[in-house]
Short mmCIF file of C-alpha atoms in Angstrom, two decimals:
data_model
loop_
_atom_site.label_atom_id
_atom_site.label_comp_id
_atom_site.label_asym_id
_atom_site.label_seq_id
_atom_site.Cartn_x
_atom_site.Cartn_y
_atom_site.Cartn_z
CA MET A 956 -27.54 -93.99 -41.23
CA ARG A 957 -27.56 -90.94 -43.48
CA ARG A 958 -30.71 -92.23 -44.69
CA ALA A 959 -32.25 -92.16 -41.48
CA LEU A 960 -31.22 -88.70 -40.82
CA ARG A 961 -32.91 -87.59 -43.80
CA GLN A 962 -36.16 -89.28 -42.82
CA ILE A 963 -36.01 -87.55 -39.59
CA GLY A 964 -35.36 -84.25 -40.97
CA ALA A 965 -38.42 -84.52 -43.79
CA ILE A 966 -40.83 -85.61 -40.65
CA ILE A 967 -39.74 -82.27 -38.77
CA ALA A 968 -39.86 -80.02 -41.57
CA ILE A 969 -43.66 -81.61 -42.34
CA LEU A 970 -44.20 -80.97 -38.60
CA PHE A 971 -43.15 -77.33 -38.83
CA ILE A 972 -45.30 -76.75 -41.84
CA LEU A 973 -48.48 -78.29 -40.09
CA PHE A 974 -48.07 -76.19 -37.00
CA MET A 975 -46.87 -73.24 -38.34
CA ASN A 976 -50.22 -71.60 -38.83
CA VAL A 977 -51.96 -73.11 -35.55
CA GLY A 978 -53.76 -69.54 -35.20
CA SER A 979 -55.53 -70.18 -38.10
CA PHE A 980 -56.58 -73.81 -37.13
CA ALA A 981 -58.12 -72.14 -33.55
CA LEU A 982 -60.25 -69.83 -35.49
CA GLN A 983 -61.62 -72.68 -37.67
CA ALA A 984 -61.85 -74.79 -34.72
CA HIS A 985 -63.78 -72.23 -32.35
CA ALA A 986 -66.10 -71.46 -35.74
CA ALA A 987 -67.16 -75.08 -36.26
CA GLY A 988 -68.06 -75.90 -32.42
CA ASP A 989 -67.46 -78.64 -30.42
CA TRP A 990 -66.16 -81.82 -32.44
CA ASP A 991 -65.35 -84.93 -31.31
CA ALA A 992 -61.86 -85.87 -32.32
CA PRO A 993 -61.69 -89.33 -33.79
CA LYS A 994 -60.25 -91.99 -31.80
CA TRP A 995 -57.18 -93.56 -32.93
CA ASP A 996 -56.15 -96.90 -32.39
CA ALA A 997 -52.63 -97.07 -32.30
CA PRO A 998 -50.81 -100.09 -34.04
CA LYS A 999 -48.83 -102.55 -32.02
CA TRP A 1000 -45.37 -102.49 -33.08
CA ASP A 1001 -43.45 -105.80 -32.63
CA ALA A 1002 -39.91 -104.91 -31.66
CA PRO A 1003 -37.51 -107.60 -33.24
CA THR A 1004 -35.01 -108.87 -30.77
CA TRP A 1005 -31.37 -107.97 -31.49
CA ASP A 1006 -28.57 -110.63 -30.78
CA ALA A 1007 -25.36 -108.49 -29.99
CA PRO A 1008 -22.91 -110.29 -32.02
CA THR A 1009 -19.93 -111.47 -30.29
CA TRP A 1010 -16.48 -110.27 -30.81
CA GLU A 1011 -13.29 -112.25 -30.45
CA VAL A 1012 -10.30 -110.24 -30.19
CA GLU A 1013 -7.26 -111.38 -31.23
CA GLU A 1014 -4.42 -111.94 -28.96
CA TRP A 1015 -1.42 -109.43 -29.66
CA GLU A 1016 2.17 -110.60 -28.86
CA SER A 1017 4.63 -107.99 -28.45
CA PRO A 1018 7.82 -108.31 -30.57
CA ASP A 1019 11.11 -108.89 -29.01
CA TRP A 1020 13.13 -105.94 -29.56
CA GLU A 1021 16.69 -106.39 -30.01
CA LEU A 1022 18.74 -103.37 -28.75
CA SER A 1023 22.09 -102.61 -30.00
CA GLU A 1024 24.99 -102.34 -27.70
CA TRP A 1025 26.68 -98.70 -27.05
CA LYS A 1026 29.76 -98.75 -26.53
CA ALA A 1027 31.13 -95.50 -24.92
CA THR A 1028 34.42 -94.08 -25.84
CA GLU A 1029 36.85 -93.58 -23.13
CA TRP A 1030 37.81 -89.81 -22.55
CA LYS A 1031 41.43 -89.18 -21.27
CA SER A 1032 41.82 -86.09 -19.81
CA PRO A 1033 45.29 -84.48 -20.54
CA GLU A 1034 48.03 -84.41 -18.14
CA TRP A 1035 48.78 -80.90 -16.82
CA GLU A 1036 52.46 -80.33 -15.58
CA LEU A 1037 52.47 -77.58 -13.00
CA SER A 1038 55.60 -75.45 -12.12
CA GLU A 1039 57.14 -75.93 -8.73
CA TRP A 1040 56.49 -72.95 -6.83
CA LYS A 1041 58.88 -72.16 -4.17
CA ALA A 1042 57.69 -69.77 -1.30
CA PRO A 1043 60.35 -67.27 -0.50
CA GLU A 1044 62.08 -67.20 2.99
CA TRP A 1045 61.43 -64.58 5.25
CA ASN A 1046 63.71 -63.69 7.78
CA GLY A 1047 61.69 -62.05 10.27
CA SER A 1048 62.82 -60.94 13.70
CA GLU A 1049 61.56 -63.12 16.46
CA TRP A 1050 58.81 -61.58 18.72
CA VAL A 1051 59.07 -62.71 22.16
CA VAL A 1052 55.53 -62.84 23.70
CA PRO A 1053 54.78 -61.41 27.38
CA ASN A 1054 52.94 -63.45 29.93
CA LEU A 1055 49.60 -62.07 30.23
CA ASN A 1056 47.15 -62.65 32.76
CA SER A 1057 45.35 -65.32 31.10
CA PRO A 1058 44.49 -68.77 32.50
CA MET A 1059 46.14 -70.45 29.52
CA HIS A 1060 49.02 -69.06 30.56
CA GLN A 1061 48.96 -70.11 34.55
CA GLY A 1062 50.77 -73.28 35.77
CA GLY A 1063 49.24 -76.06 37.64
CA ASN A 1064 50.27 -74.48 40.87
CA GLY A 1065 48.20 -71.30 40.25
CA LYS A 1066 51.69 -69.19 39.36
CA GLN A 1067 52.23 -67.69 36.08
CA GLU A 1068 54.67 -68.98 33.89
CA SER A 1069 56.82 -66.50 31.91
CA VAL A 1070 57.58 -67.11 28.41
CA ASN A 1071 60.26 -64.52 28.65
CA ASP A 1072 62.98 -64.14 31.46
CA ASN A 1073 63.24 -60.61 30.96
CA VAL A 1074 59.48 -59.57 31.91
CA ASN A 1075 58.46 -59.23 35.28
CA ILE A 1076 54.59 -60.00 35.34
CA ASP A 1077 54.18 -58.41 39.24
CA ASP A 1078 55.61 -55.33 37.55
CA PRO A 1079 53.30 -52.98 35.84
CA GLU A 1080 56.15 -50.98 34.54
CA SER A 1081 57.85 -53.96 33.00
CA SER A 1082 58.59 -53.98 29.57
CA VAL A 1083 59.59 -56.59 26.58
CA LYS A 1084 62.89 -55.80 24.52
CA LEU A 1085 62.91 -57.36 20.93
CA PRO A 1086 66.01 -58.84 19.47
CA ASP A 1087 66.55 -55.64 17.43
CA GLY A 1088 66.84 -53.60 20.47
CA THR A 1089 63.57 -52.18 20.66
CA THR A 1090 61.69 -52.09 23.97
CA ILE A 1091 58.05 -52.35 24.49
CA PRO A 1092 56.08 -51.27 27.55
CA THR A 1093 53.84 -53.96 28.61
CA ASP A 1094 51.27 -54.19 31.76
CA LYS A 1095 48.49 -56.38 33.07
CA GLU A 1096 45.92 -55.07 30.65
CA GLY A 1097 47.53 -55.69 27.62
CA PRO A 1098 48.90 -53.60 24.73
CA THR A 1099 47.57 -50.37 23.98
CA HIS A 1100 46.79 -48.90 20.46
CA PRO A 1101 47.24 -45.29 20.07
CA THR A 1102 46.25 -45.14 16.62
CA LEU A 1103 42.81 -46.46 17.38
CA ASP A 1104 41.41 -43.12 17.60
CA LYS A 1105 42.22 -42.86 13.86
CA ILE A 1106 40.53 -46.12 12.96
CA VAL A 1107 37.22 -45.67 14.74
CA PRO A 1108 35.52 -42.50 14.00
CA GLN A 1109 35.19 -40.39 17.38
CA PRO A 1110 32.34 -38.71 17.80
CA GLU A 1111 32.44 -34.53 17.12
CA GLU A 1112 33.05 -32.35 20.05
CA PRO A 1113 30.62 -29.55 20.90
CA PHE A 1114 31.70 -25.84 20.59
CA PHE A 1115 30.84 -25.66 24.26
CA THR A 1116 31.82 -27.80 27.07
CA ILE A 1117 29.28 -26.84 29.67
CA ASP A 1118 28.91 -28.77 32.62
CA GLY A 1119 25.80 -26.80 34.00
CA PRO A 1120 24.94 -25.79 37.65
CA THR A 1121 25.48 -27.87 40.71
CA PRO A 1122 23.27 -27.35 43.70
CA TYR A 1123 26.34 -25.84 45.32
CA SER A 1124 27.02 -23.46 42.35
CA GLY A 1125 22.77 -22.93 42.51
CA GLY A 1126 23.08 -21.67 45.87
CA LYS A 1127 25.75 -19.27 45.25
CA LEU A 1128 23.48 -17.91 42.56
CA ALA A 1129 20.80 -17.13 45.16
CA LYS A 1130 23.29 -15.66 47.34
CA ASP A 1131 24.23 -13.22 44.75
CA ILE A 1132 20.79 -12.23 44.01
CA ALA A 1133 19.89 -11.83 47.90
CA LYS A 1134 23.20 -9.89 48.18
CA GLU A 1135 22.24 -7.47 45.10
CA THR A 1136 18.56 -7.14 46.35
CA ILE A 1137 19.77 -6.21 49.88
CA ASN A 1138 22.37 -3.50 48.56
CA PHE A 1139 19.74 -1.82 46.10
CA VAL A 1140 17.12 -1.36 49.21
CA ASP A 1141 19.94 -0.16 51.47
CA LYS A 1142 20.83 2.44 48.59
CA VAL A 1143 17.00 3.20 48.15
CA LEU A 1144 17.15 3.93 51.84
CA LYS A 1145 20.14 5.94 52.30
CA ASN A 1146 18.84 8.56 49.35
CA GLN A 1147 15.34 8.68 50.48
CA ASP A 1148 15.66 12.52 51.13
CA ASP A 1149 17.85 13.02 48.00
CA ILE A 1150 15.55 14.61 45.31
CA ASP A 1151 17.71 13.92 42.31
CA TYR A 1152 18.03 10.37 43.27
CA ASP A 1153 17.49 7.89 40.34
CA PRO A 1154 16.31 4.41 41.90
CA LEU A 1155 16.04 3.19 38.43
CA LYS A 1156 19.82 3.63 37.62
CA ASP A 1157 20.82 1.48 40.70
CA PHE A 1158 17.79 -1.21 39.59
CA GLY A 1159 19.45 -1.56 36.30
CA LYS A 1160 22.93 -2.26 37.87
CA SER A 1161 21.58 -4.83 40.42
CA GLY A 1162 19.63 -6.49 37.49
CA LYS A 1163 22.84 -7.05 35.40
CA ASN A 1164 24.88 -8.11 38.22
CA MET A 1165 22.02 -10.85 38.70
CA ILE A 1166 22.08 -11.79 35.07
CA TYR A 1167 25.84 -12.02 35.04
CA SER A 1168 26.01 -14.24 38.02
CA GLY A 1169 23.49 -16.38 36.47
CA PHE A 1170 25.74 -16.60 33.60
CA LYS A 1171 28.71 -17.70 35.33
CA THR A 1172 26.38 -20.36 37.22
CA PHE A 1173 25.21 -21.80 33.82
CA THR A 1174 28.63 -21.89 32.02
CA LYS A 1175 30.76 -23.81 34.23
CA GLY A 1176 33.05 -26.16 32.87
CA ASP A 1177 33.94 -24.29 29.50
CA THR A 1178 37.29 -23.23 29.62
CA THR A 1179 36.86 -20.05 27.29
CA LEU A 1180 33.53 -18.79 28.86
CA GLU A 1181 35.02 -19.34 32.72
CA THR A 1182 38.20 -17.31 31.39
CA GLY A 1183 36.37 -14.57 29.96
CA ALA A 1184 34.40 -14.62 33.45
CA GLN A 1185 37.46 -14.38 35.42
CA VAL A 1186 38.96 -11.47 33.10
CA TYR A 1187 35.82 -9.45 33.42
CA ASP A 1188 36.10 -10.01 37.32
CA PHE A 1189 39.55 -9.28 37.24
CA VAL A 1190 39.23 -6.07 35.57
CA LYS A 1191 36.26 -4.77 37.70
CA GLY A 1192 37.80 -5.89 41.05
CA ALA A 1193 40.93 -3.86 40.18
CA LYS A 1194 38.83 -0.71 39.55
CA ASN A 1195 36.59 -1.27 42.65
CA LEU A 1196 40.00 -1.71 44.66
CA LYS A 1197 41.20 1.76 43.38
CA GLY A 1198 37.87 3.19 44.65
CA LYS A 1199 38.34 1.24 48.07
CA TYR A 1200 41.62 2.45 48.60
CA ASP A 1201 40.43 5.81 47.94
CA THR A 1202 37.73 5.39 50.76
CA TYR A 1203 40.51 3.80 53.16
CA LYS A 1204 42.53 7.36 52.82
CA GLU A 1205 39.57 9.45 53.11
CA PHE A 1206 38.84 7.78 56.41
CA ILE A 1207 42.15 8.03 57.73
CA ASP A 1208 41.87 12.03 56.62
CA ILE A 1209 38.64 11.99 59.16
CA LYS A 1210 40.87 10.22 61.73
CA ARG A 1211 43.43 12.87 61.58
CA LEU A 1212 40.92 15.86 61.56
CA LYS A 1213 39.42 14.50 64.75
CA ASP A 1214 42.63 13.77 66.58
CA ALA A 1215 43.68 17.49 65.40
CA GLY A 1216 40.76 18.65 67.12
CA ASP A 1217 38.91 19.76 64.00
CA VAL A 1218 35.63 18.23 64.68
CA ALA A 1219 33.57 20.19 61.98
CA ALA A 1220 35.93 19.41 59.28
CA SER A 1221 35.73 15.69 59.93
CA LEU A 1222 32.20 15.42 60.25
CA GLN A 1223 31.64 17.44 57.19
CA LYS A 1224 34.10 14.94 55.51
CA TYR A 1225 32.24 11.84 56.86
CA ASP A 1226 29.04 13.15 55.89
CA ASP A 1227 30.26 13.33 52.23
CA LEU A 1228 31.05 9.88 52.59
CA VAL A 1229 27.72 8.75 53.41
CA ARG A 1230 26.37 10.42 50.81
CA ALA A 1231 28.67 8.81 48.62
CA GLY A 1232 27.46 5.37 49.77
CA LYS A 1233 31.07 4.60 50.76
CA THR A 1234 30.60 3.97 54.47
CA PHE A 1235 29.38 0.38 56.21
CA THR A 1236 25.86 0.19 57.29
CA PRO A 1237 24.01 -2.94 59.04
CA ALA A 1238 22.68 -3.57 55.32
CA ASN A 1239 26.36 -5.14 54.52
CA ALA A 1240 26.64 -6.94 57.74
CA ILE A 1241 23.52 -9.05 56.43
CA VAL A 1242 25.06 -9.28 53.32
CA SER A 1243 28.24 -10.65 54.75
CA ALA A 1244 26.32 -13.05 56.96
CA ILE A 1245 24.55 -14.64 54.02
CA THR A 1246 28.10 -14.77 51.97
CA LEU A 1247 30.59 -15.86 54.72
CA PRO A 1248 29.37 -19.59 54.84
CA PHE A 1249 30.34 -19.88 51.14
CA THR A 1250 33.74 -18.66 51.96
CA VAL A 1251 33.99 -21.00 54.68
CA LYS A 1252 33.02 -23.77 52.97
CA ASP A 1253 35.38 -23.37 49.67
CA THR A 1254 38.73 -22.21 52.22
CA TYR A 1255 37.67 -25.92 53.87
CA ASP A 1256 37.76 -27.60 50.74
CA ASN A 1257 41.38 -25.94 49.85
CA VAL A 1258 42.69 -26.55 53.21
CA ASN A 1259 41.56 -30.21 52.56
CA LYS A 1260 43.37 -30.12 49.00
CA LEU A 1261 46.38 -29.02 50.52
CA LYS A 1262 46.34 -31.74 52.61
CA ASN A 1263 45.95 -34.20 49.78
CA ALA A 1264 48.15 -32.83 47.30
CA SER A 1265 50.71 -34.93 45.74
CA THR A 1266 53.42 -32.76 43.87
CA ALA A 1267 54.69 -29.12 44.62
CA GLU A 1268 52.50 -27.73 41.65
CA GLU A 1269 49.31 -28.74 43.25
CA LYS A 1270 50.59 -27.42 46.65
CA ARG A 1271 51.41 -24.14 45.37
CA ASN A 1272 48.27 -23.63 43.18
CA THR A 1273 46.33 -24.45 46.49
CA ARG A 1274 48.08 -22.03 48.77
CA TRP A 1275 47.52 -19.43 45.95
CA ASP A 1276 43.68 -20.54 46.11
CA LEU A 1277 43.70 -20.07 49.54
CA ALA A 1278 45.07 -16.97 49.44
CA GLY A 1279 42.04 -15.90 47.54
CA ASN A 1280 40.07 -17.29 50.26
CA ALA A 1281 41.57 -15.30 52.81
CA GLY A 1282 41.07 -12.09 51.13
CA GLU A 1283 37.18 -12.88 51.04
CA LEU A 1284 37.32 -13.81 54.60
CA LEU A 1285 38.34 -10.47 55.65
CA THR A 1286 36.11 -8.67 53.40
CA GLY A 1287 33.20 -10.43 54.84
CA THR A 1288 34.40 -9.93 58.36
CA ALA A 1289 34.94 -6.30 57.77
CA ALA A 1290 31.47 -5.37 58.00
CA PHE A 1291 31.10 -6.73 61.11
CA VAL A 1292 33.84 -4.70 62.49
CA ALA A 1293 32.75 -1.26 61.12
CA LEU A 1294 29.95 -1.78 63.61
CA VAL A 1295 32.02 -1.52 66.50
CA PRO A 1296 32.45 2.42 67.25
CA GLY A 1297 35.50 3.57 65.51
CA GLY A 1298 36.06 0.77 63.29
CA GLN A 1299 34.98 1.89 60.18
CA PRO A 1300 38.81 3.02 59.35
CA ILE A 1301 39.91 -0.46 60.36
CA ALA A 1302 36.95 -1.97 58.04
CA ALA A 1303 38.02 -0.10 55.19
CA GLY A 1304 41.84 -1.05 55.62
CA MET A 1305 40.41 -5.09 55.69
CA VAL A 1306 38.62 -4.35 52.62
CA VAL A 1307 41.45 -2.93 50.64
CA VAL A 1308 44.03 -6.05 52.10
CA GLY A 1309 41.47 -8.40 51.02
CA GLY A 1310 41.06 -7.25 47.88
CA VAL A 1311 44.59 -7.16 46.71
CA LEU A 1312 44.84 -10.99 47.96
CA VAL A 1313 41.60 -11.48 45.99
CA LEU A 1314 43.12 -10.16 42.88
CA ALA A 1315 46.58 -11.59 43.25
CA SER A 1316 44.90 -15.39 43.72
CA SER A 1317 42.55 -14.55 40.26
CA ALA A 1318 46.16 -13.39 38.35
CA HIS A 1319 47.65 -16.47 39.36
CA LYS A 1320 44.89 -18.73 38.55
CA LEU A 1321 44.82 -16.97 34.83
CA ILE A 1322 48.54 -17.49 34.50
CA ARG A 1323 48.52 -20.84 35.66
CA ASN A 1324 45.64 -22.09 32.93
CA ARG A 1325 47.19 -20.21 30.22
CA LYS A 1326 48.30 -23.58 28.27
CA GLU A 1327 44.49 -24.52 28.70
CA ILE A 1328 43.04 -21.51 27.31
CA VAL A 1329 45.36 -20.96 24.71
CA ALA A 1330 44.49 -24.71 23.41
CA ASP A 1331 40.83 -23.94 23.85
CA LEU A 1332 40.57 -20.87 22.17
CA LYS A 1333 42.62 -22.32 19.36
CA LYS A 1334 40.25 -25.19 19.18
CA LYS A 1335 37.16 -22.61 19.26
CA GLY A 1336 39.18 -20.44 16.47
CA LYS A 1337 39.68 -23.77 14.12
CA ALA A 1338 35.95 -24.54 14.58
CA ILE A 1339 35.00 -21.37 13.62
CA ALA A 1340 36.96 -21.25 10.55
CA ASP A 1341 35.84 -24.60 9.54
CA GLY A 1342 32.24 -23.58 9.77
CA ALA A 1343 32.85 -20.37 8.04
CA LYS A 1344 34.15 -22.46 5.05
CA LYS A 1345 31.62 -25.00 4.84
CA THR A 1346 28.93 -21.94 4.99
CA TRP A 1347 30.64 -20.49 2.18
CA GLY A 1348 30.84 -23.54 0.26
CA LYS A 1349 27.22 -23.96 0.48
CA ILE A 1350 26.47 -20.68 -0.58
CA THR A 1351 28.80 -20.67 -3.91
CA SER A 1352 27.14 -23.85 -4.45
CA ILE A 1353 23.97 -22.28 -5.10
CA PHE A 1354 25.12 -20.16 -8.00
CA LYS A 1355 27.13 -22.97 -9.70
#
């Protein structure tokens, strides 16, 4: 095999040397011109016939392996001796379970079977008496858990609990706006000949009253804000009542001067009242026509509330509210009485009496709600203090 490889390698080397300068052979051939290449007769080779030898494969016989027998050792687990535990005996009191409205406690005849003879299922105020003497109230809805609010986190209450305006309170706001507008126009018309009159001053007052009416409308429901408005109205009403009483006394003086025959003095005094804007005008009647329907509606609601009152306290509080409604009715109808000749002094007296009733009702409302007012003030004060502490803590944490 190696010899054949050497021969092949020698032939390849000879051919490489011969054809390495093929360019020189081409130049010589071109210079020599055309030549006829001799014809070579390739000898015929007789290839010998190879007879493939026949191989005989011996048969292998697999030896028989004899495996030794393994004897597994037997493991014996150690015996553990467990000590005997004796459960302590609990001497608990026997609980008596009330029969609740559950299908599993109902008999075949549809009636409930009580597991405790001391419990009356039909009585919502029945109770269960334990062996130790403790009495547990029960009801048909099952036991309650007074400490549940401590287990489940409750949502944080807002600082202001405002319910917002209703259609009825919105109507009252529109009534107040119309009232202030009419009163402003009336003042301008009465003082149009006065060169020292400043309409912007009255316009500012009317605008402030409108804003205040809107504030009361949109802060309904919060105890502190409503109380602040009630206190402001009470102080303002007491101040106005003093002025109305002075006006009533001046009307009495005018009547006295007129009855005495001093017409000139009475007319001069009346003219002073007109200039001061203390007399009744048709504009007051228009305002009363707008406000009286709301007063009648509030009075009607309080009358029904008095009829449906179940406790003496509710009845007493409703009567005081009705006293305030009566005062508003007197004040509202006084403007119509003043239109009658000679009715100005009477109307002035009606306004004073009505103002006293309204103030008394407002004072009683503040007194009877004092506990709720104080509780709400404490709650808001605590919220402000907690907020201040948190804010101070955040500020001081920046410099740490």
